[in-house]
XYZ file of C-alpha atoms in Angstrom:
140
model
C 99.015 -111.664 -56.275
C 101.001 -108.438 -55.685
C 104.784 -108.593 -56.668
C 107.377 -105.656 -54.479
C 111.038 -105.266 -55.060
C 113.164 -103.954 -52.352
C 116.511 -102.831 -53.169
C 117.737 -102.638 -49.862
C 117.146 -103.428 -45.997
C 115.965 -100.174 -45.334
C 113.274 -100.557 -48.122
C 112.200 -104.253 -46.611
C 112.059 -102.216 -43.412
C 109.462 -99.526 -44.964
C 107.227 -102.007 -46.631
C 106.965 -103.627 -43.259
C 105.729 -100.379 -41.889
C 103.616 -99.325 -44.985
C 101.744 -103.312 -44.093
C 101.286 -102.387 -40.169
C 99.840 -99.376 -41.315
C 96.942 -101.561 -43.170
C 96.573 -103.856 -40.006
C 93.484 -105.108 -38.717
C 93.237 -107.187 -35.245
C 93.572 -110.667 -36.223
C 95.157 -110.674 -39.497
C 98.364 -113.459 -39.168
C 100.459 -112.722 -42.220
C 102.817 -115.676 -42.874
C 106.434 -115.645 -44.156
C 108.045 -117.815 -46.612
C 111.293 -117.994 -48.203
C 115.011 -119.168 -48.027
C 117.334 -118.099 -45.104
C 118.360 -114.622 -45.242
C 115.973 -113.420 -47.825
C 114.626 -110.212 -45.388
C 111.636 -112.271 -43.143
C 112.696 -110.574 -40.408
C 113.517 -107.370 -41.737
C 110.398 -107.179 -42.725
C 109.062 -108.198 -39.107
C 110.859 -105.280 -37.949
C 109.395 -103.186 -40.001
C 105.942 -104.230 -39.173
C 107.159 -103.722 -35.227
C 108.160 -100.201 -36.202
C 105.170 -99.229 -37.530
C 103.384 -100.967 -35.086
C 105.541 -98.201 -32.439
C 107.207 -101.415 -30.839
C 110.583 -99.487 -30.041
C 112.231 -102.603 -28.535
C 114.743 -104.754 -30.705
C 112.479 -107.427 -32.634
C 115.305 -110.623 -33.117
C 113.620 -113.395 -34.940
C 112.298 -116.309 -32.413
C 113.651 -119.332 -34.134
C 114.887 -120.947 -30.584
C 111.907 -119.681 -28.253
C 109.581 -119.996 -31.117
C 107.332 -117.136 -29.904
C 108.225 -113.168 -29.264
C 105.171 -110.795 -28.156
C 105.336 -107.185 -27.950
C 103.080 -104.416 -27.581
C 102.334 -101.348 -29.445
C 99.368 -99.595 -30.819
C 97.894 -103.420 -31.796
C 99.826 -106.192 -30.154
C 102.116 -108.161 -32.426
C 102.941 -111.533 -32.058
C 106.225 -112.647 -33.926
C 106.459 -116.440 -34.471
C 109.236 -119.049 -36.059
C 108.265 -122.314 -37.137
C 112.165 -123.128 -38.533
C 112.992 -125.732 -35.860
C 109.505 -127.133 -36.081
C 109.185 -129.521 -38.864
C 105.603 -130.817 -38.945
C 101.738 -129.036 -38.110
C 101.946 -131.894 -34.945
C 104.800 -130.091 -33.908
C 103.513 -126.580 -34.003
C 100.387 -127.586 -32.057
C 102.533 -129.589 -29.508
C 104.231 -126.442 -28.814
C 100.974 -124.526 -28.534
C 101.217 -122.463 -31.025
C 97.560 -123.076 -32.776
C 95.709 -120.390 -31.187
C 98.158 -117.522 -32.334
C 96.229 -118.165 -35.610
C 93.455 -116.268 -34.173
C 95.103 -113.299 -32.416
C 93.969 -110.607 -30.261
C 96.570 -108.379 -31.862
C 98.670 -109.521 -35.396
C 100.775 -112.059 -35.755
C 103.688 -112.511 -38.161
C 104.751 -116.169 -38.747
C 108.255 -116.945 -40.360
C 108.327 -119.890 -42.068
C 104.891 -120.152 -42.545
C 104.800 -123.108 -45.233
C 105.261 -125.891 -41.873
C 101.943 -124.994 -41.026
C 99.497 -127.594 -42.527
C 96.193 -127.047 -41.208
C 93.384 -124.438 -42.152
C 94.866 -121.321 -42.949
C 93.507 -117.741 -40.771
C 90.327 -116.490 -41.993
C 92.183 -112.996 -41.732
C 95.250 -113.492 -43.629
C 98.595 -112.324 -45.671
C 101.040 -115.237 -46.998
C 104.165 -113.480 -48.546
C 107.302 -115.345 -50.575
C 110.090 -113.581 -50.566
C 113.201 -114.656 -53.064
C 116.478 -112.832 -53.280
C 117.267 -111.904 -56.657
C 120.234 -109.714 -56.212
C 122.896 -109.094 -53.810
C 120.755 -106.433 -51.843
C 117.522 -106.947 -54.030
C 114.520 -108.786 -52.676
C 110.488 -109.660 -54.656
C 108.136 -109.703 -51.798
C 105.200 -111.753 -53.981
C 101.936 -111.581 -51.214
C 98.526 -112.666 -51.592
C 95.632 -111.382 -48.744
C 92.843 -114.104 -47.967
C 90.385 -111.662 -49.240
C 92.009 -110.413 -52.322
């Protein structure tokens, strides 16, 4: 497992780019962590990298945000859903095998296999501005 400390939203913003940069079509990298610990900072960054100029807002009431850039990104937020039933009643299953990358917030409400090609990342505040990013790749 791989431990990062941001200090700041502009660094959660840069590892997000840094990751896009390693992207490979299919890879679903899933989010955990407490509310407001940089998730979708760090989706932004991955958008940004990605060349996805548009604002990326996380998708907690429509569940499901795609966008396109130089791979397509698919930006998902199981908060509201509470159970793997749930998730597959709202058809969300097959953006586990994208044609693009997907980024799943709130990852952990997912209960099923996990993505052959995949990135599950914790993040915990542990200061005011400071975040640890722990991740862990499927193939690692």
């Amino acid at each position: 497992m791989a431990t990062i400390i941001s200090n700041s939203p502009e660094e959660t913003l840069a590892i997000g780019e840094t990751w896009a940069a390693e992207v490979q079509t299919g890879l679903v990298i899933g989010l955990d962590g407490d509310l407001g610990t940089g998730k979708t900072q760090l989706v932004k960054g991955v958008a940004r990298g990605l060349g996805i100029v548009e604002p990326v807002n996380s998708p907690t009431f429509t569940l499901v945000c795609e966008y396109d850039g130089t791979t397509k990104l698919n930006h998902l937020d199981f908060y509201r859903l509470q159970n793997i039933d749930q998730i597959i009643a709202a058809g969300l299953e097959p953006y586990l095998s994208p044609d693009g990358i997907t980024v799943i917030e709130w990852f952990s409400r997912w209960t099923g296999p996990w993505p052959e090609k995949f990135r599950h990342a914790t993040l915990t505040q542990t200061g005011e501005n400071e975040r640890r990013i722990e991740y862990e790749d499927s193939c690692s």
